[in-house]
Coordinates of C-alpha atoms and ligand atoms in Angstrom, one line a residue:
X1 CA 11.2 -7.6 -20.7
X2 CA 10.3 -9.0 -17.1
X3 CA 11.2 -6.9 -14.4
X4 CA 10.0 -9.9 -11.8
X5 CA 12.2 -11.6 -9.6
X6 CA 11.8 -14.8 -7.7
X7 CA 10.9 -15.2 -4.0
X8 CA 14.7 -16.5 -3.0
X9 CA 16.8 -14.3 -5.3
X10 CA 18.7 -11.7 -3.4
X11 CA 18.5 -8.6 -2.8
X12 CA 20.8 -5.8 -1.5
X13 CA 18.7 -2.9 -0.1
X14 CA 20.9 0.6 0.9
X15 CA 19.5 3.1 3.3
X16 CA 18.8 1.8 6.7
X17 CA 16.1 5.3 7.3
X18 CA 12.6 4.3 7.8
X19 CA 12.2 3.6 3.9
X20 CA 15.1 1.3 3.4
X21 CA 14.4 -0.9 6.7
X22 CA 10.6 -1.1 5.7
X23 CA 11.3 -2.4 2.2
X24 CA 13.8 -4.7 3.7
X25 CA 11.4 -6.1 6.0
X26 CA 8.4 -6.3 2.9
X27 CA 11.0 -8.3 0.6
X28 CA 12.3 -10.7 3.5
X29 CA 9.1 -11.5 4.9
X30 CA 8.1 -11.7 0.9
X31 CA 10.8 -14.8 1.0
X32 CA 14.0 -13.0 -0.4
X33 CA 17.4 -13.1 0.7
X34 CA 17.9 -9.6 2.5
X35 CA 21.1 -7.7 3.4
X36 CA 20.8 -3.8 4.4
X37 CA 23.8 -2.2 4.2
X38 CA 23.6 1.5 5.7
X39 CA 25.9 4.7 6.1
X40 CA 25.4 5.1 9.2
X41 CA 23.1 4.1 12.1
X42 CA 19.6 2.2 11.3
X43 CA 17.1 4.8 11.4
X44 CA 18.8 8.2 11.0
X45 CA 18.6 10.2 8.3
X46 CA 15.7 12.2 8.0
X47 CA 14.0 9.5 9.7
X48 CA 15.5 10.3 12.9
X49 CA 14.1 13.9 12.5
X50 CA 10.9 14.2 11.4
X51 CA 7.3 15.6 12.9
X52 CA 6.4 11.8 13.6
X53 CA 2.9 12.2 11.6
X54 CA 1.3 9.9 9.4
X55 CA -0.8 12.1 7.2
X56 CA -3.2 11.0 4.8
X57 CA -5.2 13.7 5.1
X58 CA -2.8 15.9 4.1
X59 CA -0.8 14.0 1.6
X60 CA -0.7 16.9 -1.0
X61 CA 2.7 17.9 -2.9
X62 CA 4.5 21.1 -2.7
X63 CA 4.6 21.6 -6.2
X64 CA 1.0 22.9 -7.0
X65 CA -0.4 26.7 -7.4
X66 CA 0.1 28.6 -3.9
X67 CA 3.4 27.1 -4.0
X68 CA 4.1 28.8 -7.1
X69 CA 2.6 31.9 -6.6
X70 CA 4.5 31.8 -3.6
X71 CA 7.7 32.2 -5.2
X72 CA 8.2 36.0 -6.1
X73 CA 7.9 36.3 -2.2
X74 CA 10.7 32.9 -1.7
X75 CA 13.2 34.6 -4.3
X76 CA 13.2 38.0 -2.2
X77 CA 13.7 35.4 0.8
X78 CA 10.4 36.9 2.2
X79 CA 8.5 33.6 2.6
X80 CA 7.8 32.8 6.3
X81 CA 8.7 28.9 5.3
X82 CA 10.3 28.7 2.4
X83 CA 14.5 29.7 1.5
X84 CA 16.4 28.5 -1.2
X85 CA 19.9 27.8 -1.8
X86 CA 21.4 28.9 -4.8
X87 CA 24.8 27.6 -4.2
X88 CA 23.9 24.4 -5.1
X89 CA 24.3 23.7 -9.0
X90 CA 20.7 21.3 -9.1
X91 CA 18.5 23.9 -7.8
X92 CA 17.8 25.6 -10.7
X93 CA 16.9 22.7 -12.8
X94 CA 15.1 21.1 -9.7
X95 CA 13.2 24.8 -9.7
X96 CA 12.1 24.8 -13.1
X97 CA 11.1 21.2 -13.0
X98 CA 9.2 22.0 -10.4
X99 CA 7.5 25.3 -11.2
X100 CA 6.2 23.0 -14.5
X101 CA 4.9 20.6 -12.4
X102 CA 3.0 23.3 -10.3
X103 CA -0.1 23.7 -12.5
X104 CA -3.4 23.1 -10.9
X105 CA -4.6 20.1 -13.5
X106 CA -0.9 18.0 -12.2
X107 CA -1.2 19.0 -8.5
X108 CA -5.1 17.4 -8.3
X109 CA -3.1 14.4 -10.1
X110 CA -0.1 13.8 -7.7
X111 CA -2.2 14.4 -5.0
X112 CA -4.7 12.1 -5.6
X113 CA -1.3 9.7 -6.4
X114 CA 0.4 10.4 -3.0
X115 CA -2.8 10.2 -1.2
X116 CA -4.0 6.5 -2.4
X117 CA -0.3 5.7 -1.6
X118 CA -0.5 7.3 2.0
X119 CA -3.7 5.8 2.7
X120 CA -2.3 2.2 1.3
X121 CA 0.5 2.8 3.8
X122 CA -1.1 3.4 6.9
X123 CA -3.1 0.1 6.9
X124 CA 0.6 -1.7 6.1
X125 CA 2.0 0.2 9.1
X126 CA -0.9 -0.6 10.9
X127 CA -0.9 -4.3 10.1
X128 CA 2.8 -4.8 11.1
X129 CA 2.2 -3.0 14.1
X130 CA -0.9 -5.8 14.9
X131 CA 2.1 -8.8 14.2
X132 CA 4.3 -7.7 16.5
X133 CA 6.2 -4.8 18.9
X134 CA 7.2 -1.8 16.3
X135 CA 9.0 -0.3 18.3
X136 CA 6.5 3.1 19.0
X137 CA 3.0 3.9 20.0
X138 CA 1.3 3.7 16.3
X139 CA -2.0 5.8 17.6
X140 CA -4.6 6.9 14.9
X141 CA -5.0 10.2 16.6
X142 CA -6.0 12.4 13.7
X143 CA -4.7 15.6 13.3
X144 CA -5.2 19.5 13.1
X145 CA -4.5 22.3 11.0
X146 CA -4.4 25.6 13.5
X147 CA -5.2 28.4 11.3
X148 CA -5.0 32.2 12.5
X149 CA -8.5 33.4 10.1
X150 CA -11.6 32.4 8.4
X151 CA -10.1 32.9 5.1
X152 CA -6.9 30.2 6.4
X153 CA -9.7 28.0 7.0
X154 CA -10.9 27.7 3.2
X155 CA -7.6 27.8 2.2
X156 CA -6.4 24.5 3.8
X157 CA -10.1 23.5 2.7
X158 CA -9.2 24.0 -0.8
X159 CA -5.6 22.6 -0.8
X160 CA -6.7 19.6 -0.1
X161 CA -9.9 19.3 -2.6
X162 CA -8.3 16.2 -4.1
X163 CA -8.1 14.3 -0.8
X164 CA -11.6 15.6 0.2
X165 CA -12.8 13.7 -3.2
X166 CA -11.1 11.1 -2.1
X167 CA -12.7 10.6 1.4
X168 CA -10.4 12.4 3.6
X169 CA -12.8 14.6 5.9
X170 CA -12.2 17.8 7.6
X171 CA -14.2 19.6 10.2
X172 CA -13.8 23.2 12.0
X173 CA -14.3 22.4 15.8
X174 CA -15.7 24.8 18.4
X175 CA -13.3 26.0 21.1
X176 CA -15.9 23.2 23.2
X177 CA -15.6 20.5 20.7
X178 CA -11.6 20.9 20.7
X179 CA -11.3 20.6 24.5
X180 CA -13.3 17.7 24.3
X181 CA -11.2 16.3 21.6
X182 CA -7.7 16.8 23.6
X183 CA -7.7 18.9 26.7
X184 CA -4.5 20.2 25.9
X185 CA -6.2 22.5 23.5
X186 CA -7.1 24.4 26.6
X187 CA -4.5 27.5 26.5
X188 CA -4.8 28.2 22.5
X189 CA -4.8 31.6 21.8
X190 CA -7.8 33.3 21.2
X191 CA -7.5 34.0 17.7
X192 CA -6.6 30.1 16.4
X193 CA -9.0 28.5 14.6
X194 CA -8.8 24.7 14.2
X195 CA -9.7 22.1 11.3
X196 CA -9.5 18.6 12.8
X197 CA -9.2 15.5 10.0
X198 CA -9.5 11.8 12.0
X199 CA -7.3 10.9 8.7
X200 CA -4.0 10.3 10.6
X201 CA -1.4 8.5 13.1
X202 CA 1.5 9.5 15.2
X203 CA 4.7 7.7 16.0
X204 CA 8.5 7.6 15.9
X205 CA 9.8 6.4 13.3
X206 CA 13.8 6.1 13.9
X207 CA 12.1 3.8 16.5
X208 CA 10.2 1.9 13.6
X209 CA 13.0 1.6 11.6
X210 CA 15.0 -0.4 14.8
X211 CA 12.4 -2.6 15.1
X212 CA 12.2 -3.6 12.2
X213 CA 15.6 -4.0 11.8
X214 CA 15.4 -6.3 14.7
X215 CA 12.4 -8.5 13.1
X216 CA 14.5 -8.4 9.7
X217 CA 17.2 -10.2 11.8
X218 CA 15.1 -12.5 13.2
X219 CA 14.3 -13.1 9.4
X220 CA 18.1 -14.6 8.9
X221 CA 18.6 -10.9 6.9
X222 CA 22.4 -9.4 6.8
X223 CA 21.7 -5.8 8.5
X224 CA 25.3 -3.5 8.0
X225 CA 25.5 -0.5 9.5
X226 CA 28.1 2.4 9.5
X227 CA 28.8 0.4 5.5
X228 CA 28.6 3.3 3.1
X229 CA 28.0 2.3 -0.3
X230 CA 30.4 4.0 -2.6
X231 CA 29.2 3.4 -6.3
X232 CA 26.8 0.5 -8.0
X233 CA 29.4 -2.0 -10.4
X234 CA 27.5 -2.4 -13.5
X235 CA 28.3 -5.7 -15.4
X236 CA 27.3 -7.7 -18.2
X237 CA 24.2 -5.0 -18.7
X238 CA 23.1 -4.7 -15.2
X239 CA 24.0 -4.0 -11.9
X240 CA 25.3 -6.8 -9.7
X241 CA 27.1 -5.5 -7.0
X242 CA 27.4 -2.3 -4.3
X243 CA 30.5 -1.2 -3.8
X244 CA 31.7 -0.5 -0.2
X245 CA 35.3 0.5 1.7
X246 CA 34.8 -3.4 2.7
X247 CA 34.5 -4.9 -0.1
X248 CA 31.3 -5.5 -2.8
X249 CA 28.1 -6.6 -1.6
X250 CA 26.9 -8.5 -4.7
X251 CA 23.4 -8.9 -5.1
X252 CA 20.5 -10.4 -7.7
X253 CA 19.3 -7.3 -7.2
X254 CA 19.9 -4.0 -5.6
X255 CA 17.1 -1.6 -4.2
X256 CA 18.4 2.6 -3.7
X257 CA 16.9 4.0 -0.8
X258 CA 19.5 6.3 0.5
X259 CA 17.6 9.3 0.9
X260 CA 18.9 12.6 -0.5
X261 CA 22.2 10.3 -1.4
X262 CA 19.8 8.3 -3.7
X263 CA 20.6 10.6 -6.6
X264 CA 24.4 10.1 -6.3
X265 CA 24.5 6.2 -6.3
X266 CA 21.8 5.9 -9.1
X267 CA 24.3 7.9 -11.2
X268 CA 27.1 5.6 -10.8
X269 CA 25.0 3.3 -12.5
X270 CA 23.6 5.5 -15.7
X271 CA 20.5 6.6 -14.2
X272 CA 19.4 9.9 -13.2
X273 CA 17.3 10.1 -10.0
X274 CA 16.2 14.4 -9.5
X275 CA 16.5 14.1 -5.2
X276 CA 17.3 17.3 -4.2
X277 CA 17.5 17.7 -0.4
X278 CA 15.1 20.3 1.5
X279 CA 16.9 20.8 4.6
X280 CA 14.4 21.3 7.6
X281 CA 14.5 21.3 11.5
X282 CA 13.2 19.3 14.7
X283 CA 13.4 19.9 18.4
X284 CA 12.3 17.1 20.7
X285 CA 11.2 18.4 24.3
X286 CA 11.0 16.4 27.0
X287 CA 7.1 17.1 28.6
X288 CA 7.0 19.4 32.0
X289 CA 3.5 18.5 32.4
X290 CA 2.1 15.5 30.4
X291 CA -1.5 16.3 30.7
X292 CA -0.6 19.8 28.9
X293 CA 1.3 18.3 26.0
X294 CA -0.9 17.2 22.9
X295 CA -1.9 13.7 22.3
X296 CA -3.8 14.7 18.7
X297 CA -0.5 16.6 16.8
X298 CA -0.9 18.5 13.7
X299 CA 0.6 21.9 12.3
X300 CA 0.5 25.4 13.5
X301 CA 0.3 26.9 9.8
X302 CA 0.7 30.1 10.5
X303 CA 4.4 29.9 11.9
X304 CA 5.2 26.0 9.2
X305 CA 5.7 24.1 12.4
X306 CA 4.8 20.2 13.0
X307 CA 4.2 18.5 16.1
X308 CA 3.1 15.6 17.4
X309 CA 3.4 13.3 20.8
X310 CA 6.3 11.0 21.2
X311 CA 5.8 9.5 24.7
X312 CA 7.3 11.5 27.2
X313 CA 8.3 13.9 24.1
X314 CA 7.1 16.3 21.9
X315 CA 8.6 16.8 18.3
X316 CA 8.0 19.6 16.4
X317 CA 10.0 20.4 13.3
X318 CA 9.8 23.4 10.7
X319 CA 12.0 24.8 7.9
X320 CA 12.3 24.5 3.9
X321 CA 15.2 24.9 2.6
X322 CA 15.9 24.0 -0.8
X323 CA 19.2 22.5 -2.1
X324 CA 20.7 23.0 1.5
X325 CA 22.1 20.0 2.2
X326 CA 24.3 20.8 5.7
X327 CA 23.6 19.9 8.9
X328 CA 23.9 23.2 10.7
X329 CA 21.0 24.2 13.4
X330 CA 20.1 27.8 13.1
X331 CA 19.2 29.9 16.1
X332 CA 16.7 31.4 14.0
X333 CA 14.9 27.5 13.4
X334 CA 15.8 26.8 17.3
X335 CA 13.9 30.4 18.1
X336 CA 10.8 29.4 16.2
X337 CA 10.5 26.1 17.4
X338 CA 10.0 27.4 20.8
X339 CA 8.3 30.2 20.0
X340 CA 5.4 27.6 18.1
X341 CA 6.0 25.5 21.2
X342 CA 5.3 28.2 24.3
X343 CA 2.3 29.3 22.0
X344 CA 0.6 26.2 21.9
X345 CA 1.7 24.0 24.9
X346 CA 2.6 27.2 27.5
X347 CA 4.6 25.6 30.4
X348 CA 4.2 22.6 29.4
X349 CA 8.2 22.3 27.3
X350 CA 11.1 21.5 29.0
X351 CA 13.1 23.1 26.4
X352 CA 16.3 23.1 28.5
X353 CA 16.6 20.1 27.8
X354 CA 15.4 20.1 23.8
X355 CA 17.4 18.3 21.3
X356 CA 17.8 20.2 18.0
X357 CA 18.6 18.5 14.4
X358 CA 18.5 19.4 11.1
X359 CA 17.8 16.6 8.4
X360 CA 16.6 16.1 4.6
X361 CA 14.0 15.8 2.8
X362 CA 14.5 13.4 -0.2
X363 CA 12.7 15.5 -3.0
X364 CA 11.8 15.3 -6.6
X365 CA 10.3 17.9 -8.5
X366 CA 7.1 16.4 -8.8
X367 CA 6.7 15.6 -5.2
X368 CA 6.1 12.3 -5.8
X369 CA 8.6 9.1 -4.6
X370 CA 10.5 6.9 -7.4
X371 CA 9.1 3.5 -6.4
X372 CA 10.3 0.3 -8.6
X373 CA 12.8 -1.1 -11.4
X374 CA 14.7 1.4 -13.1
X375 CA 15.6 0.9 -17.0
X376 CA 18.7 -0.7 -15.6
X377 CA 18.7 -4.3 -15.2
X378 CA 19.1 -5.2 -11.9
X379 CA 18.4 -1.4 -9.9
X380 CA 14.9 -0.2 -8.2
X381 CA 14.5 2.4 -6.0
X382 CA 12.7 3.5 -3.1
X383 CA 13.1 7.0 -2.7
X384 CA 12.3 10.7 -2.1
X385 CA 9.5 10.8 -0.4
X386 CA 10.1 14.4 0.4
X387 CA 7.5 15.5 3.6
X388 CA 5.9 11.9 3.5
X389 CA 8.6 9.4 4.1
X390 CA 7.1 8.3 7.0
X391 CA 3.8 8.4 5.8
X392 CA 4.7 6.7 3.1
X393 CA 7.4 4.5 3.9
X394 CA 5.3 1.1 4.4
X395 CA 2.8 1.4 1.9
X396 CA 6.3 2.1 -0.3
X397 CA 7.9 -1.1 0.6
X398 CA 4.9 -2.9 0.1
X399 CA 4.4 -1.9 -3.9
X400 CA 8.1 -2.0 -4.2
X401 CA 8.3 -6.0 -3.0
X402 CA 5.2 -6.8 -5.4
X403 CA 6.6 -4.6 -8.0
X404 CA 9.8 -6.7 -7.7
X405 CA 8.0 -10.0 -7.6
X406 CA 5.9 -9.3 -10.5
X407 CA 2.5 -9.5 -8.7
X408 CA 0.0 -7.5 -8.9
X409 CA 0.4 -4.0 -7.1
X410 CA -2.1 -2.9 -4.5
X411 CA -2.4 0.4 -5.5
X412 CA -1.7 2.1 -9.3
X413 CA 1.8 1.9 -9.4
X414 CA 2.5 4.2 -12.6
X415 CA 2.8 7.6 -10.9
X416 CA 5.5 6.5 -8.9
X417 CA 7.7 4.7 -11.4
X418 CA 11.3 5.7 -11.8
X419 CA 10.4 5.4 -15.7
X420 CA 7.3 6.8 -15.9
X421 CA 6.6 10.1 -17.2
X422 CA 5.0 11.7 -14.1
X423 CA 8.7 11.9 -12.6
X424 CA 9.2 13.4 -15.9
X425 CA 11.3 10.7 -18.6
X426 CA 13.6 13.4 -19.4
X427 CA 15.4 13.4 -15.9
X428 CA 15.2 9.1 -15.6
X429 CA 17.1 7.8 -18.1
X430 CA 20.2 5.8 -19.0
X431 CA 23.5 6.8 -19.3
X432 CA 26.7 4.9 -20.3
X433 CA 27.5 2.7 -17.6
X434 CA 31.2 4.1 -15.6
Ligands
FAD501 C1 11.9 18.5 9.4 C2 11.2 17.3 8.8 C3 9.9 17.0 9.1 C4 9.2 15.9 8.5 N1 8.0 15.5 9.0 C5 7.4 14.4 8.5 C6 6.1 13.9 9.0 O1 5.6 14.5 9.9 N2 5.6 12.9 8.4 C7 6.1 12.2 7.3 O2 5.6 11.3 6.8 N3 7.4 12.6 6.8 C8 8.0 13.7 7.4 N4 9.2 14.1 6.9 C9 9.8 13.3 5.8 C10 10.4 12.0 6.2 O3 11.2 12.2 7.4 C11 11.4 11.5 5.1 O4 10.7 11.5 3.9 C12 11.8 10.1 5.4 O5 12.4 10.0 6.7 C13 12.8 9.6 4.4 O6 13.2 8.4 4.8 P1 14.4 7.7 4.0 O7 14.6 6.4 4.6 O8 14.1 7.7 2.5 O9 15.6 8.7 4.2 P2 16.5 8.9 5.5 O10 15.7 8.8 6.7 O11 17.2 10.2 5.3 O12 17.5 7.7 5.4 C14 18.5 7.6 4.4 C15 19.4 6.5 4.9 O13 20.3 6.2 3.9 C16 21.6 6.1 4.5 N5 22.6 6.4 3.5 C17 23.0 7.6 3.0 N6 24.0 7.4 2.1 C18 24.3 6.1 2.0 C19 25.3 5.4 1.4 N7 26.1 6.0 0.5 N8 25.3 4.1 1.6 C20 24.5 3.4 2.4 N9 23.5 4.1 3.1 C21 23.4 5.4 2.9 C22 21.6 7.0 5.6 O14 22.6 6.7 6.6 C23 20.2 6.8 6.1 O15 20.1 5.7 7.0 C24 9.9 15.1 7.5 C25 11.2 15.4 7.2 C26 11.9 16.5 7.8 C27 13.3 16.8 7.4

């Protein structure tokens, strides 16, 4: 059966986060009739919270070996990054579908998935960013990975083998050669070592997502915002319709890219999407002294914090907590933040006046997104891209809109597909339509 649908047809794409308004964008510049409904704002979400990285170079998945062996330490709630929430009913099954996809054979496997797709994604974002205003500073910076010992050093080394093979590159600079490379580096504590890889970008994507909203209007698209979709209406074998408090947004087609509410509106339409949210935290700081604030971002491994430059900002964001899917900024995340912060950039924070959120990421148990038609008639997704939404979320629109047009992909598309086995077919599959 053809998934492929004409240039013309319509389609309904939900989410307005950086993954929804990018495939929105791909399809109507692709010749489709767009409408983006969204809950809430365009470009909340997780969107509007993340480190603002673009990471090829270190595209890996969480589930993989140290993750795994990590998790006698997680259980005891002794893992510096790591906390899980037992309340919620999925994260056992999410757990054990995850611990089976940590073996060392399918982590080499999504990684070198996630990376071809991070690396196709960048050049999309890129090229957009070359047609027109996107609304942020897209800089291929690169990035580091601060590390407190030799042995940290071969250990990010070795998670990231598969992206090595793959052309990423990564190189231990001299305090000399790190100076040199941003002078912001100046103040880092003695006892940091740093791995630089050129393989990445910085920018803001909630400011992305707006901008593209803006070019998707210019495009004669239907953007809807604060329109919560309630439930998918299944009819006549296929979906046709999204329903909303206003009324049903009927559609030739309709593409799921809700985020961590991506599992709840696939099931009203029989299929079952494994998102489980992993709850983490941002601060952005307005800059003291600009000349002391980063222009290369990366991560500070040894306390799980993210940062990167956001004009007169800095983000930084930490925090993995699985199945909590609240809102709620702990002192605790707020006291780390800082801490990373003062270590890094001292004086330079003007963390009086730091803005705190805590957001979601999207996550299946592979680590891997769902990108393209579902066995229902009518339904793709776009989802749960976990750490690499904005990484990904280009690239992701782009194989989505040839996926749905029945061309052919730029990039291996089977890993990613909502009915392939690498999401696992046992947790994809059809129910009886309510
Ligand atoms: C702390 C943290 C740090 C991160 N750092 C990075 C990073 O440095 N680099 C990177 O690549 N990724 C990072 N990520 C991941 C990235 O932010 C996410 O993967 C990405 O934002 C997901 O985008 P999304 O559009 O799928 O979801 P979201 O941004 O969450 O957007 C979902 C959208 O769906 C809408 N919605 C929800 N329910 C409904 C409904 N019923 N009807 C209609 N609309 C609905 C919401 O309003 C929202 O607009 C980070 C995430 C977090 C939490």
């Amino acid at each position: 059966m053809s998934t492929a649908l004409p240039p013309g047809s319509s389609v309904l794409v939900v989410g307005g986060g950086v993954v929804g308004t990018s495939a929105a964008y791909a399809l109507a510049s692709a010749g489709y009739e767009v409408a983006l409904a969204t809950a809430g704002q365009i470009g909340d979400g997780a969107s509007a919270g993340n480190a603002g990285l673009l990471v090829p170079a270190d595209s890996v998945v969480w589930p993989g070996p140290a993750n795994a062996r990590a998790v006698p330490a997680t259980l005891l709630g002794r893992s510096a990054g790591i906390r899980v929430a037992w309340g919620n009913p999925s994260t056992v099954p999410w757990g054990l579908r995850f611990l089976a996809n940590s073996t060392a054979r399918k982590y080499a496997a999504a990684c070198r998935a996630t990376h071809s797709l991070s690396t196709h994604s960048l050049r999309v974002a890129e090229k957009w960013a070359a047609a027109g205003d996107v609304g942020t500073d897209l800089k291929r910076t690169g990035m580091l990975f601060l590390v407190d010992s030799p042995e940290a050093v071969t250990e990010a080394w070795h998670a990231r083998a598969a992206l090595s093979a793959a052309g990423e590159t990564y190189t231990e600079l001299t305090r000399a050669e790190l100076t040199e490379l941003d002078k912001a580096y100046a103040a880092l504590p003695a006892g940091l070592r740093a791995l630089y890889a050129p393989g990445a970008a910085r920018g803001d994507s909630q400011a992305f997502a707006l901008a593209l909203a803006d070019r998707l209007r210019g495009l004669g698209a239907t953007v809807l915002e604060r329109r919560p979709v309630t439930r998918l209406v299944f009819e006549d074998g296929r979906v046709t319709a999204a329903e909303t408090a206003d009324g049903r947004l009927f559609a030739d087609a309709v593409v799921l890219a809700a985020g961590v509410a991506t599992r709840g509106l696939a099931r009203t339409a029989g299929v079952r999407a494994p998102v489980l949210p992993v709850k983490g935290y941002a601060a952005t700081v307005p800059l003291l002294e600009p000349d002391r604030a980063p222009q290369v971002g990366g991560v500070l491994e040894s306390l799980h914090v993210a940062f990167s430059r956001m004009g007169d900002q800095l983000r930084l964001s930490t925090g993995a907590e699985i199945g909590r899917g609240d809102h709620d900024v702990a002192e605790p995340a707020r006291h780390l933040l800082q801490r990373a912060g003062e270590q890094l950039f001292p004086g330079a924070l003007d963390w009086t006046s730091a803005e705190y959120r805590a957001e979601h990421r999207p996550m299946t148990p592979n680590g891997l997104p769902m990108i393209g038609p579902t066995s229902v008639p009518g339904l793709y997704l776009d989802a749960a891209h976990g750490s690499l939404g904005w990484t990904q979320a280009a690239g992701s629109a782009d194989l989505l809109t040839q996926l749905v047009k029945g061309a052919r992909p730029p990039i291996d598309p089977t890993p990613f597909l909502p009915s392939s086995p690498l999401p696992s077919a046992d947790t994809v599959g059809l129910r009886p339509p309510i």
